[in-house]
Coordinates of C-alpha atoms and ligand atoms in Angstrom, one line a residue:
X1202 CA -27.4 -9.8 163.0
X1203 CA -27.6 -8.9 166.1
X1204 CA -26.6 -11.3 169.0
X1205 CA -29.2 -12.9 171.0
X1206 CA -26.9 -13.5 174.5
X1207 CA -28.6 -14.4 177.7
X1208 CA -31.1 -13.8 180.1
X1209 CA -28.2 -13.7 182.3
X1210 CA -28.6 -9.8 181.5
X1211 CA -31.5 -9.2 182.7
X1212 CA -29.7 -9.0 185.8
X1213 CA -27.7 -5.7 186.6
X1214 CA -24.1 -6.4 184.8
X1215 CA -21.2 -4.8 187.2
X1216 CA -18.2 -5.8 185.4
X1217 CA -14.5 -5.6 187.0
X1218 CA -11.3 -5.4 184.7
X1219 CA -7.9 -3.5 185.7
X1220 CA -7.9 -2.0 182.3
X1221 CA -10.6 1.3 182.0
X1222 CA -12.2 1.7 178.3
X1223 CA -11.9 5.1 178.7
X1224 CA -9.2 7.1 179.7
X1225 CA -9.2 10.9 180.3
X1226 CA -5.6 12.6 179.5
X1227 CA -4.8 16.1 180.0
X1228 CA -3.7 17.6 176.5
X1229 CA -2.1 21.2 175.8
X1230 CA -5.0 22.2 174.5
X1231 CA -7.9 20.4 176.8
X1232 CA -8.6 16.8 178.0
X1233 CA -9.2 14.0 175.3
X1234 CA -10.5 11.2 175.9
X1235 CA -8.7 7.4 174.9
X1236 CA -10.8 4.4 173.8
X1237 CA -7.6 1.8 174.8
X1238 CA -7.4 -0.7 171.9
X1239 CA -7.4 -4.1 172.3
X1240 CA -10.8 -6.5 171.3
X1241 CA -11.7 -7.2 174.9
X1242 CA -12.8 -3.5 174.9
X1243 CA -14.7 -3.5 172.1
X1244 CA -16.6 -6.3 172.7
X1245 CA -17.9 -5.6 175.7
X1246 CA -18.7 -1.7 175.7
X1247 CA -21.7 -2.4 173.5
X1248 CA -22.7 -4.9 175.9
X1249 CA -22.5 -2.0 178.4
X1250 CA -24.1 0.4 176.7
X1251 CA -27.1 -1.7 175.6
X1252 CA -27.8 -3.1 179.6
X1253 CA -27.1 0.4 180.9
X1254 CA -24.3 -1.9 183.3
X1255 CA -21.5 -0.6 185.5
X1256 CA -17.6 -1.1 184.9
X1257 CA -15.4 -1.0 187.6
X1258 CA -11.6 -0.4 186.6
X1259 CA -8.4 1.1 187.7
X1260 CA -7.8 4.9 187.0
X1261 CA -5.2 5.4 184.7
X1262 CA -5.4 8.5 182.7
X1263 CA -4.3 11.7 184.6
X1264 CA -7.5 13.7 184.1
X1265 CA -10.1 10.9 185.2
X1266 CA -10.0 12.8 188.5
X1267 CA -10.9 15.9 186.7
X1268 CA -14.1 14.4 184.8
X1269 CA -15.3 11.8 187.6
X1270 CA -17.4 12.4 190.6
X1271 CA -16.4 12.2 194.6
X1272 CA -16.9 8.5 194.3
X1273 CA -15.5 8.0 190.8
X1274 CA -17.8 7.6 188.8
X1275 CA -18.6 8.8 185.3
X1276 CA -21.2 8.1 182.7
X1277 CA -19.5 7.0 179.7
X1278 CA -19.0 6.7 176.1
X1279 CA -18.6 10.7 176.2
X1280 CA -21.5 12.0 174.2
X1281 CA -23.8 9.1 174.5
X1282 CA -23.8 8.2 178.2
X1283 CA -25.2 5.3 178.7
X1284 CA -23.8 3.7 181.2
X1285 CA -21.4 3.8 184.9
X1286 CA -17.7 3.7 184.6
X1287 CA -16.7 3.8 188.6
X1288 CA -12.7 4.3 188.8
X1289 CA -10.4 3.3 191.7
X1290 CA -7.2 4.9 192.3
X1291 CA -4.3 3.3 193.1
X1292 CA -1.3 4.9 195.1
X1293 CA 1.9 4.8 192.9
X1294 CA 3.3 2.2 195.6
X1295 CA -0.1 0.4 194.6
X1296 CA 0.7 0.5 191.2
X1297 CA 4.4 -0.7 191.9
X1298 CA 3.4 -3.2 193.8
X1299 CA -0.2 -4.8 192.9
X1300 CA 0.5 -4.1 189.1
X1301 CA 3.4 -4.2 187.8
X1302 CA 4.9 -6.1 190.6
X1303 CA 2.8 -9.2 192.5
X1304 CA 0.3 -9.3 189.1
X1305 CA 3.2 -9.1 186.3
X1306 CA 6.0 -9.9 187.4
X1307 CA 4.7 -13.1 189.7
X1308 CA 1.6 -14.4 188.5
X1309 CA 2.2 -13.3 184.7
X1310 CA 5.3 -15.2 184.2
X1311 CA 4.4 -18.5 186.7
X1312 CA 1.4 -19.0 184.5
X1313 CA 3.3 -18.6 181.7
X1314 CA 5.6 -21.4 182.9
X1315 CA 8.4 -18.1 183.1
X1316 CA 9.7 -19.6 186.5
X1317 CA 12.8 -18.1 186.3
X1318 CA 11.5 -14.0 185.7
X1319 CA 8.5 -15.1 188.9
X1320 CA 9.7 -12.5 191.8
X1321 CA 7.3 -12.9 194.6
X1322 CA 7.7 -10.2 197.4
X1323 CA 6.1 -9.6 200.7
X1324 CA 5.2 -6.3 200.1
X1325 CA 3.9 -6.7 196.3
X1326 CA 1.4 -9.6 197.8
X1327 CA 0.2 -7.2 200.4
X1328 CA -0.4 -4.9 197.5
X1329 CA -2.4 -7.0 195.8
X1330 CA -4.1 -8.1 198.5
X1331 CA -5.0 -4.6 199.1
X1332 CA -5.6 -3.8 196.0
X1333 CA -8.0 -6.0 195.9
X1334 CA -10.1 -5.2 198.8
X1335 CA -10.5 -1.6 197.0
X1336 CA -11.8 -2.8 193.9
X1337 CA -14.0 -5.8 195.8
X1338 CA -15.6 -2.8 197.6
X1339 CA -16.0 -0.6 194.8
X1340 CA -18.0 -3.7 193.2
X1341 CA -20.2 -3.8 196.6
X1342 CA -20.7 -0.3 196.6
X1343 CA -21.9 -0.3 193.1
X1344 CA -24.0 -3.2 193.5
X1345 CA -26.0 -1.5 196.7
X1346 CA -26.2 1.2 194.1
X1347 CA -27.8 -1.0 191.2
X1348 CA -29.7 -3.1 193.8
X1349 CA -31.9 -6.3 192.9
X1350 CA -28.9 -9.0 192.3
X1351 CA -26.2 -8.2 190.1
X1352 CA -24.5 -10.5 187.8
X1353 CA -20.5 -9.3 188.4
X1354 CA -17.9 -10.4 185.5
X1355 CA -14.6 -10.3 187.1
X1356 CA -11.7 -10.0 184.4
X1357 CA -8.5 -11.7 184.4
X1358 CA -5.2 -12.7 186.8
X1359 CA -5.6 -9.3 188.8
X1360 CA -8.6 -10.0 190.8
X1361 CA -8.0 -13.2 192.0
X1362 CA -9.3 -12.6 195.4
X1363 CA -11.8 -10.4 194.6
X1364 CA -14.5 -13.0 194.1
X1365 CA -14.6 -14.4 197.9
X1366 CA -14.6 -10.8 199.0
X1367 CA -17.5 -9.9 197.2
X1368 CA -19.7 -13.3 197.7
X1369 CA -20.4 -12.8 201.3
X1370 CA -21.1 -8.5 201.2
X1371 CA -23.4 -9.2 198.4
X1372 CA -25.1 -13.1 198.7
X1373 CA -27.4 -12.8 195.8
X1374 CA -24.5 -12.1 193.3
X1375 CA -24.1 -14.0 190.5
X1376 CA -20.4 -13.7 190.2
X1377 CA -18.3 -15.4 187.7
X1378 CA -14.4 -14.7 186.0
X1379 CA -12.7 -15.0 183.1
X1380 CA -9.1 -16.1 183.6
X1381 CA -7.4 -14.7 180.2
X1382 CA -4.0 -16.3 180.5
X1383 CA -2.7 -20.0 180.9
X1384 CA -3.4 -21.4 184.5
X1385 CA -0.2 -23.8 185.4
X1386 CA 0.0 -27.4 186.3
X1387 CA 0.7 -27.9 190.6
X1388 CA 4.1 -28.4 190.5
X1389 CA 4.4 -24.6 189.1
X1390 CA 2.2 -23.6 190.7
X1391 CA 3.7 -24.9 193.9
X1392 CA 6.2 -22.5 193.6
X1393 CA 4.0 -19.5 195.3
X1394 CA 4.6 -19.3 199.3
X1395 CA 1.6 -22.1 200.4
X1396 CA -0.6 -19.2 202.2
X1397 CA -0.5 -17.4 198.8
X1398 CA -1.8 -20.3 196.8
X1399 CA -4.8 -20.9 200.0
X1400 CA -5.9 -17.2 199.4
X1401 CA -5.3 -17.2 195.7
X1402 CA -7.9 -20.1 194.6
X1403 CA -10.0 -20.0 198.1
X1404 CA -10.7 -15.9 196.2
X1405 CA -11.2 -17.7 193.2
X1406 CA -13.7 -20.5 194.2
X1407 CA -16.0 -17.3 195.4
X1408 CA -17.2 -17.7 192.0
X1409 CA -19.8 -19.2 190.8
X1410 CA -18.3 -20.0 187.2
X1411 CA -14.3 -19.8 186.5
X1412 CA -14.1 -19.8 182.6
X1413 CA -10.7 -20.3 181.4
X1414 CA -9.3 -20.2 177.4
X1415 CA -9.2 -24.4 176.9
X1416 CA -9.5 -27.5 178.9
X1417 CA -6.2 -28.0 179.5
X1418 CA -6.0 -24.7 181.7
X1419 CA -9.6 -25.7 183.4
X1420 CA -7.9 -28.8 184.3
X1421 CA -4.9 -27.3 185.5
X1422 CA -6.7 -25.0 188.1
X1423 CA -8.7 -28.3 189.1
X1424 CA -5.0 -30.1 189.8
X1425 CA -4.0 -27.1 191.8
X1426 CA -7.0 -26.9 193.8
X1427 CA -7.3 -30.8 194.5
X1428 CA -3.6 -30.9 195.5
X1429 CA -3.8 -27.7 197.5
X1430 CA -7.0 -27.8 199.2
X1431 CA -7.4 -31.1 201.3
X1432 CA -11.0 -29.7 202.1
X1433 CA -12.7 -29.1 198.5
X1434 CA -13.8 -32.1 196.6
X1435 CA -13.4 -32.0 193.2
X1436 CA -15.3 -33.5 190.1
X1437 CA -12.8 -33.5 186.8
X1438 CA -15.5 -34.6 184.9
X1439 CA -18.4 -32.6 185.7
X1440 CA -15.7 -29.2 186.0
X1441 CA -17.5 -28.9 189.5
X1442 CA -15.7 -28.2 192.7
X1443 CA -17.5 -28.0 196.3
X1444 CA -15.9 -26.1 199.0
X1445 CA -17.6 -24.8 202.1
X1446 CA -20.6 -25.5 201.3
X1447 CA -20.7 -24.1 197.9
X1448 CA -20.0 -25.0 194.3
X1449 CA -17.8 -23.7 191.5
X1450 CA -18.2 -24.7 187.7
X1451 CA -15.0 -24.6 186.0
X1452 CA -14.8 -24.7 182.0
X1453 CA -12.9 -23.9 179.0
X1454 CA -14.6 -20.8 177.1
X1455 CA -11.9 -19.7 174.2
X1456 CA -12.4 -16.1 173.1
X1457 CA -12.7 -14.6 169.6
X1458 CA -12.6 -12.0 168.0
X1459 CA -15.6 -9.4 166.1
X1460 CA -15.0 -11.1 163.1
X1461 CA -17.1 -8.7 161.1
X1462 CA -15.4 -5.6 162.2
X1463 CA -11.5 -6.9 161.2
X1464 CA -13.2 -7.5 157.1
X1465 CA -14.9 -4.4 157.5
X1466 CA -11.0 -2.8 158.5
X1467 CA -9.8 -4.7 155.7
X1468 CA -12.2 -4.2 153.0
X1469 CA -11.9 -0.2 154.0
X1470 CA -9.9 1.7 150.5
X1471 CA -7.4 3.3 152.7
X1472 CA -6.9 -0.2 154.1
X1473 CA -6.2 -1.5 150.6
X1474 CA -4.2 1.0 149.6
X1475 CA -1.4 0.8 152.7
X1476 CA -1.6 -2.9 151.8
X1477 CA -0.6 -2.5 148.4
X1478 CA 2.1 0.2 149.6
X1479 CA 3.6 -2.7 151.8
X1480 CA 3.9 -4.9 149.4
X1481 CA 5.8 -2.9 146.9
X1482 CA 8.1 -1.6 149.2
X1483 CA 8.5 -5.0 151.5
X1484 CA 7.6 -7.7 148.8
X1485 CA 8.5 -6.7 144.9
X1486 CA 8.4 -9.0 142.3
X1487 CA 8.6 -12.3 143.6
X1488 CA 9.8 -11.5 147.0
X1489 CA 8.0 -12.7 150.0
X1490 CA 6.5 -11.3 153.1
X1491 CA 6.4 -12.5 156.4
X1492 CA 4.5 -10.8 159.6
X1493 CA 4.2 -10.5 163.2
X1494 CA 2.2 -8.5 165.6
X1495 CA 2.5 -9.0 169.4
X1496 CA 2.8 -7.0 172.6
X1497 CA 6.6 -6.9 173.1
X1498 CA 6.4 -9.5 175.8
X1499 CA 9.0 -12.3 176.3
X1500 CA 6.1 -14.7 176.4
X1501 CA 5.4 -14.1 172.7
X1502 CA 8.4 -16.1 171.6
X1503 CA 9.8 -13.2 169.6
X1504 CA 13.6 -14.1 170.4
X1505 CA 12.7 -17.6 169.0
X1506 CA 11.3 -16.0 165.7
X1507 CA 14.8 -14.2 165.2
X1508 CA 17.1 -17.3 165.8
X1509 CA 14.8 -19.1 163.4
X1510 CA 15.4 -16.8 160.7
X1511 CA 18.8 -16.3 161.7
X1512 CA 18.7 -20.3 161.2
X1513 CA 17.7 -20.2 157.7
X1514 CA 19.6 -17.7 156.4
X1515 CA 22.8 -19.1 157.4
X1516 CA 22.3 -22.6 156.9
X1517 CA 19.9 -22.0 153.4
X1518 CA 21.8 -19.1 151.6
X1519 CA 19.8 -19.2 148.7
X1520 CA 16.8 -18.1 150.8
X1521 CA 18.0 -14.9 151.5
X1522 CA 16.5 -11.9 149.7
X1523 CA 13.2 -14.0 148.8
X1524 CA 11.3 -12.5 151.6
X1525 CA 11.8 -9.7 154.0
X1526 CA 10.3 -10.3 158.2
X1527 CA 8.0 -7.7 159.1
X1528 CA 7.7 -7.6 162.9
X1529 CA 5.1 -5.2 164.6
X1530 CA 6.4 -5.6 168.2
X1531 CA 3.9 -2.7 170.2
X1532 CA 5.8 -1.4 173.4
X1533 CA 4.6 -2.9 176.6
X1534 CA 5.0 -2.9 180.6
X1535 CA 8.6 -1.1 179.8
X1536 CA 8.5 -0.3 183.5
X1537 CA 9.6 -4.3 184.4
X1538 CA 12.6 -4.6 184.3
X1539 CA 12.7 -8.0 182.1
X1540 CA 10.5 -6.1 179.6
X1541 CA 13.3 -3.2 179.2
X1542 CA 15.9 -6.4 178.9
X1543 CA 14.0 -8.1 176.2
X1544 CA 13.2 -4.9 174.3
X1545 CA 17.1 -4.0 174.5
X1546 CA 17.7 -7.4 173.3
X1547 CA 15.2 -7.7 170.7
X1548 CA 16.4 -4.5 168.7
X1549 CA 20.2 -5.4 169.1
X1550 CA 19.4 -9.1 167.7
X1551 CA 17.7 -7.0 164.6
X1552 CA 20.6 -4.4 164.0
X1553 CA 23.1 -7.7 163.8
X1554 CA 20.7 -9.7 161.5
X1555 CA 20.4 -6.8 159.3
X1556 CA 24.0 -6.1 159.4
X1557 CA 24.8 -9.7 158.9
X1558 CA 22.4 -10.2 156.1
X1559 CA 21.6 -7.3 154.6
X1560 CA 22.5 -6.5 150.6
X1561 CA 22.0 -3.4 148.4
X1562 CA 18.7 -4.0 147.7
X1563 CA 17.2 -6.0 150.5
X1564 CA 16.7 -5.6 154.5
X1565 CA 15.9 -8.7 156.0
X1566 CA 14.1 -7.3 159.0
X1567 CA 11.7 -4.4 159.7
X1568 CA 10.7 -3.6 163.1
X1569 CA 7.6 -1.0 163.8
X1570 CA 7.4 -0.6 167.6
X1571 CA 5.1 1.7 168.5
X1572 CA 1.3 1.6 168.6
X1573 CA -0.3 1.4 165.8
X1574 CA -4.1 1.7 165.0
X1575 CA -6.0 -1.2 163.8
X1576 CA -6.6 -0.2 160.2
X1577 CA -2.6 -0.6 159.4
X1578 CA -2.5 -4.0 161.4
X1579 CA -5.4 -4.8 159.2
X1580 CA -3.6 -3.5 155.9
X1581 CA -0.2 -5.5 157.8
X1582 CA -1.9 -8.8 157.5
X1583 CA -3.7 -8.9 154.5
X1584 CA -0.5 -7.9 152.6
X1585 CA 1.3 -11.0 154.3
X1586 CA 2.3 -13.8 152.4
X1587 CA 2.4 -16.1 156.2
X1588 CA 1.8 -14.8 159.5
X1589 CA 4.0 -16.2 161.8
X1590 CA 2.9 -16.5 165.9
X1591 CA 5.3 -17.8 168.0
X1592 CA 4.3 -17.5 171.6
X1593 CA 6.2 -20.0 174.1
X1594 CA 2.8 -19.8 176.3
X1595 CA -0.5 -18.0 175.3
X1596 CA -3.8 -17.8 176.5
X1597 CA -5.6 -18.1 173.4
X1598 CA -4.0 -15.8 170.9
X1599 CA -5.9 -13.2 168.8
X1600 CA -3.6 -12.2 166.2
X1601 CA -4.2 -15.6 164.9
X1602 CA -7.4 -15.0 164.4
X1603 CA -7.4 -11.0 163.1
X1604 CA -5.1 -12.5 160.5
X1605 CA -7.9 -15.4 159.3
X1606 CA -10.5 -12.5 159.7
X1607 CA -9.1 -10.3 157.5
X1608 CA -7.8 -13.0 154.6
X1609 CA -11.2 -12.2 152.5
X1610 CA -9.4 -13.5 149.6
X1611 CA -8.4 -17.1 151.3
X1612 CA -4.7 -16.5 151.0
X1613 CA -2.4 -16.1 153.6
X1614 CA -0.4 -19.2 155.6
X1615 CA -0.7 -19.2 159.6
X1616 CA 2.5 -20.7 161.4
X1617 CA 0.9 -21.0 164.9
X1618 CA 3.0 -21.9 167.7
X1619 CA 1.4 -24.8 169.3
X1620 CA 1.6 -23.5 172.7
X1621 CA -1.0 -20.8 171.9
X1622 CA -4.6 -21.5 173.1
X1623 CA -5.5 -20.7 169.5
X1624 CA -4.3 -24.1 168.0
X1625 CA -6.9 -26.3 170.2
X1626 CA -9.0 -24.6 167.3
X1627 CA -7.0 -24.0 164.5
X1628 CA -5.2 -27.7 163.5
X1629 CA -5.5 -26.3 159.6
X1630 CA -2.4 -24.1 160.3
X1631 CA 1.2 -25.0 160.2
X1632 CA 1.6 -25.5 163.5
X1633 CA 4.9 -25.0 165.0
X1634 CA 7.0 -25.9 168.3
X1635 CA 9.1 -22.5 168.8
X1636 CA 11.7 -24.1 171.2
X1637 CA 12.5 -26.2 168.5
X1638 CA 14.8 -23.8 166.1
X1639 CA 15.4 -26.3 163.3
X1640 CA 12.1 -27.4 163.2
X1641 CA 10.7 -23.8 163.6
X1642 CA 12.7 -22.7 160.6
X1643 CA 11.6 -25.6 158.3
X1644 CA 8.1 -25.1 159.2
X1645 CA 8.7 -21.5 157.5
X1646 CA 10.1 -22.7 154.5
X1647 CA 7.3 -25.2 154.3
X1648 CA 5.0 -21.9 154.5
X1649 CA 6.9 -19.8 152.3
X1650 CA 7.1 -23.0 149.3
X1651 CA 3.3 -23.6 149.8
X1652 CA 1.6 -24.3 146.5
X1653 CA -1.4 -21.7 146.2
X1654 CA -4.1 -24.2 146.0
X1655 CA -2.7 -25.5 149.5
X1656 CA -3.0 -22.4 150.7
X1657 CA -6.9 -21.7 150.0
X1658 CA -7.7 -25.1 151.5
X1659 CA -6.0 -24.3 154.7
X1660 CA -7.3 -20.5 155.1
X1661 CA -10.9 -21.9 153.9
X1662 CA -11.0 -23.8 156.8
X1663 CA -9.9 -21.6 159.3
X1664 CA -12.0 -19.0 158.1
X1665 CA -14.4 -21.4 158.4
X1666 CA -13.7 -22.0 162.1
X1667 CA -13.5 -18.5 162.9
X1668 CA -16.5 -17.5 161.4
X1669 CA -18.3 -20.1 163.2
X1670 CA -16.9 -18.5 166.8
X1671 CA -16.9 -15.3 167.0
X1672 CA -16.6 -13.0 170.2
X1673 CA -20.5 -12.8 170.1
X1674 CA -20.7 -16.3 170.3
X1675 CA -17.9 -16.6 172.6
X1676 CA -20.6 -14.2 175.3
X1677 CA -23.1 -16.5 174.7
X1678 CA -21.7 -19.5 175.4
X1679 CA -20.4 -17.8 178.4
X1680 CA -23.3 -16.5 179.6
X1681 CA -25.6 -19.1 178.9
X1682 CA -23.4 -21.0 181.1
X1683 CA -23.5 -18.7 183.8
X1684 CA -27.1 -18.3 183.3
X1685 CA -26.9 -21.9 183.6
X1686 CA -25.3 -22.2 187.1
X1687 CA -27.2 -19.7 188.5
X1688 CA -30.4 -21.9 188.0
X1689 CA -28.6 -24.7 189.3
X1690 CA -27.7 -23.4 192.2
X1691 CA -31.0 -22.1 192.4
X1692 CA -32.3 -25.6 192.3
X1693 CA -29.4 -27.6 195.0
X1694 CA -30.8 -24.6 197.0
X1695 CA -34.3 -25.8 196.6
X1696 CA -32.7 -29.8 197.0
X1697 CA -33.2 -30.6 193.6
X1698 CA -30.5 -31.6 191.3
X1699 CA -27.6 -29.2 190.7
X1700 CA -26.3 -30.2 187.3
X1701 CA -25.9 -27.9 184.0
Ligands
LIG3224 C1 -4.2 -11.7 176.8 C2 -3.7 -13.1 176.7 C3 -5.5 -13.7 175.0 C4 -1.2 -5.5 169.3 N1 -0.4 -4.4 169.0 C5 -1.3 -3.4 168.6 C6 -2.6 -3.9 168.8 N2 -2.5 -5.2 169.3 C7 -3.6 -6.0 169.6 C8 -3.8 -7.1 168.6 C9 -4.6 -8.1 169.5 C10 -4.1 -7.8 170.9 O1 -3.4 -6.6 170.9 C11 -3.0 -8.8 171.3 O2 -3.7 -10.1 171.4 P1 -3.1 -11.3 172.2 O3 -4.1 -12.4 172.1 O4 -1.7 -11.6 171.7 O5 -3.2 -10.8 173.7 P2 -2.5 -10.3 175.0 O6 -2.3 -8.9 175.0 O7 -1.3 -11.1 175.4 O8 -3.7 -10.7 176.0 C12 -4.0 -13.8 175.3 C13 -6.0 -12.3 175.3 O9 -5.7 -11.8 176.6 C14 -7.5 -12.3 175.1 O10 -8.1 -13.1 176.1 O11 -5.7 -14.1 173.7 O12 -3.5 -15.1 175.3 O13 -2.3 -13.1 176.9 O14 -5.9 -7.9 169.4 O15 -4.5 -6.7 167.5 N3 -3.7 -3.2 168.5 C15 -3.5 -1.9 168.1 N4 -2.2 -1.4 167.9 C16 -1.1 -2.1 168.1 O16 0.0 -1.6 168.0 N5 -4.5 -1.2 167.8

């Protein structure tokens, strides 16, 4: 069925995200073209395509020069143009600095409640700042170029100043963010220099929506900007603050996933039959298997997930041998230092587990770190006996979700950490507090003894829950909403009443 989303689009869409969804790369024998991985992508390309829209995103592959025009722009998906990707470069001291340094390793880990891995830097905040007036005048420029008044989705912790840079170049915007990570409480938050926190949610109040993953984060940004901003006035209730004149909704919009395409990857023969391969190598006869699929990011809590099992196996002998840990940890950000350290750490934790452990017939712990396509994480989670997702602070989390998508056959246990977006919705897993190693490692054993009938009445109802939200309805939610504040504005402009 095909979604009915908003009238929202029948403005022009100019959407900004850091990450391209299309990536030229020289190859020995010509250029080929990347489609990253990663749902965000896929569920808004079609969007894209069908409105004809514009993306605007940082220029990563080393042949996008070679394809683009003088301004950077190209008409993608290759071989059915249909709509305007416009690529920014960024200098390599850019990409140091906006990136992977002010971007990942300040505002990635303070949201994240990481207060000890936040570096903040003079010269990575100029960067970003920078970098940000690049890609807020690529949106302009694109915007003159689409005329009429633009709706502009600005993705994510990387463009927090983009918005207030954008409102006044381009007044008839409709302009609104989606802020993919946690958003921290004020005394975190307090931790950024004060001028830095001024600019950060002064850029962020140029929109006219911010939607965050759940409440909890909508009200955290609230907090923050009450506490910082003596001037704004804030409604908690409503989700409405007022500064300088204007207004900003604020809500809680969790994401989802395309549920129909992960059954369709899991349904697929080739699919089934790398399932059933995992199984007899992992899991024979009666033995168990557990999995894990995360970037390999310290916020995933993938340390955590090692000491538990470490936990049972030494305190609850008899458990070892009756199931082996599967962990798909993909590579990521390897050029951060404290990524490098955790990835070190990570695979010399597995090599002493597996020494420790190990016996003729059995190894404890299987790592797969590379990239791997979908179809395999599909075939990874459907052969699963529990998925286990740990993450000491997550936006939402969509693994939890792919897993429930794919479990046609309403098997399957989910141990979801409880510090994941993901279990606002999902209170019929085992939820689990991962800085609490005894507890974490009884949960397990809870989902590894779990009668079968248990099991069904748990998955039925998160399959029920996903089913019910999917990305699709996740965009129209969202845009509705925008839609929604647009004609409320609208209307305060005309002194009538400006409520949703
Ligand atoms: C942020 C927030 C929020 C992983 N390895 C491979 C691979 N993946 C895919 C998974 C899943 C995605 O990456 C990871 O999802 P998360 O939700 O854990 O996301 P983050 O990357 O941390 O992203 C998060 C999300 O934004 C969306 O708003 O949920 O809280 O931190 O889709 O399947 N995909 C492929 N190969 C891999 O090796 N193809």
């Amino acid at each position: 069925m095909q979604p009915k989303f908003s009238a929202a689009l029948d403005r022009p869409l100019i959407l900004l995200s850091n990450r391209e969804p299309y990536e030229h790369v020289h190859r020995p024998n010509g250029i080929e073209v990347r489609f990253p991985a990663g749902g965000l992508v896929s569920a808004l390309d079609p969007i894209l395509r069908r409105t004809h829209g514009t993306w605007v995103a940082w220029a990563s592959g080393n042949a996008d020069r070679t394809v683009a025009d003088d301004v950077g722009r190209v008409m993608v998906p290759p071989g059915d143009p249909s709509y305007t990707l416009r690529r920014v470069w960024l200098s390599e001291s850019d990409v140091e600095g906006f990136y992977l340094g002010f971007a990942n390793s300040a505002l990635w880990p303070l949201c994240h409640l990481f207060v000890s891995k936040v570096d903040i830097r003079r010269n990575d905040w100029e960067s970003y700042e920078r970098a940000n007036r690049m890609f807020a005048s690529a949106v302009v420029q694109e915007a003159e170029r689409v005329g009429g008044a633009p709706m502009v989705w600005v993705h994510d912790y990387h463009f927090a100043l983009a918005p207030a840079l954008v409102r006044p170049q381009v007044p008839d915007a409709l302009i609104h963010q989606f802020w993919h990570i946690p958003f921290p409480p004020p005394d975190v938050f307090g931790i950024l220099p004060v001028g830095v926190q001024h600019s950060l949610l002064r850029g962020l109040l140029g929109n006219d929506l911010v939607e965050f993953q759940t409440d909890g984060f909508a009200w955290n940004f609230m907090d923050c900007v009450a506490r910082t901003l003596p001037d704004a006035q804030v409604s908690l209730d409503q989700g409405v603050v007022h500064l300088d004149g204007r207004q900003t909704r604020i809500g809680a919009f969790p994401i989802s996933i395309d549920v129909a395409e992960w059954q369709r990857l899991a349904a697929l023969p080739h699919t089934v039959d790398v399932c059933r391969s995992l199984r007899q190598r992992y899991a024979p006869r009666d033995r168990q298997l557990v999995v894990s699929v995360d970037r390999m990011d310290y916020t995933k809590g993938i340390e955590r997930r090692l000491r538990a099992l470490e936990h049972m196996w030494t305190d609850s002998p008899e458990r070892r041998g009756t199931f082996t840990m599967l962990i798909v940890a993909t590579p990521s950000r390897t050029d951060i230092q404290a990524y490098a350290k955790l990835e070190r750490d990570v695979l010399e934790k597995i090599e002493r587990l597996n020494d420790e452990f190990r016996t003729l017939d059995w190894t404890p712990i299987v790592l797969v770190h590379e990239n791997v396509d979908a179809d395999l994480l599909a075939a990874v989670y459907c052969a699963a006996d529990v998925c286990v997702v740990s993450s000491l602070q997550d936006g939402m989390n969509l693994v939890a979700k792919e897993f429930i998508a794919c479990r046609t056959d309403r098997n399957g246990v989910l141990v979801l950490s409880r510090f994941a977006g993901a279990s606002d919705e999902l209170g019929a897993a085992l939820l689990v507090n991962p800085f609490f190693i005894d507890a974490f490692a009884d949960t397990l054993a809870v989902a590894l003894d779990m009668p079968r009938h248990e099991r069904v009445e748990r998955m039925t109802i998160l399959r029920d829950r996903v089913a019910n939200a999917t990305i699709d309805d996740w965009l129209d939610a969202m845009l509705s909403a925008a839609e929604a504040t647009d004609q409320a504005t609208d209307r305060a402009a005309e002194g009538g009443a400006a409520t949703l």
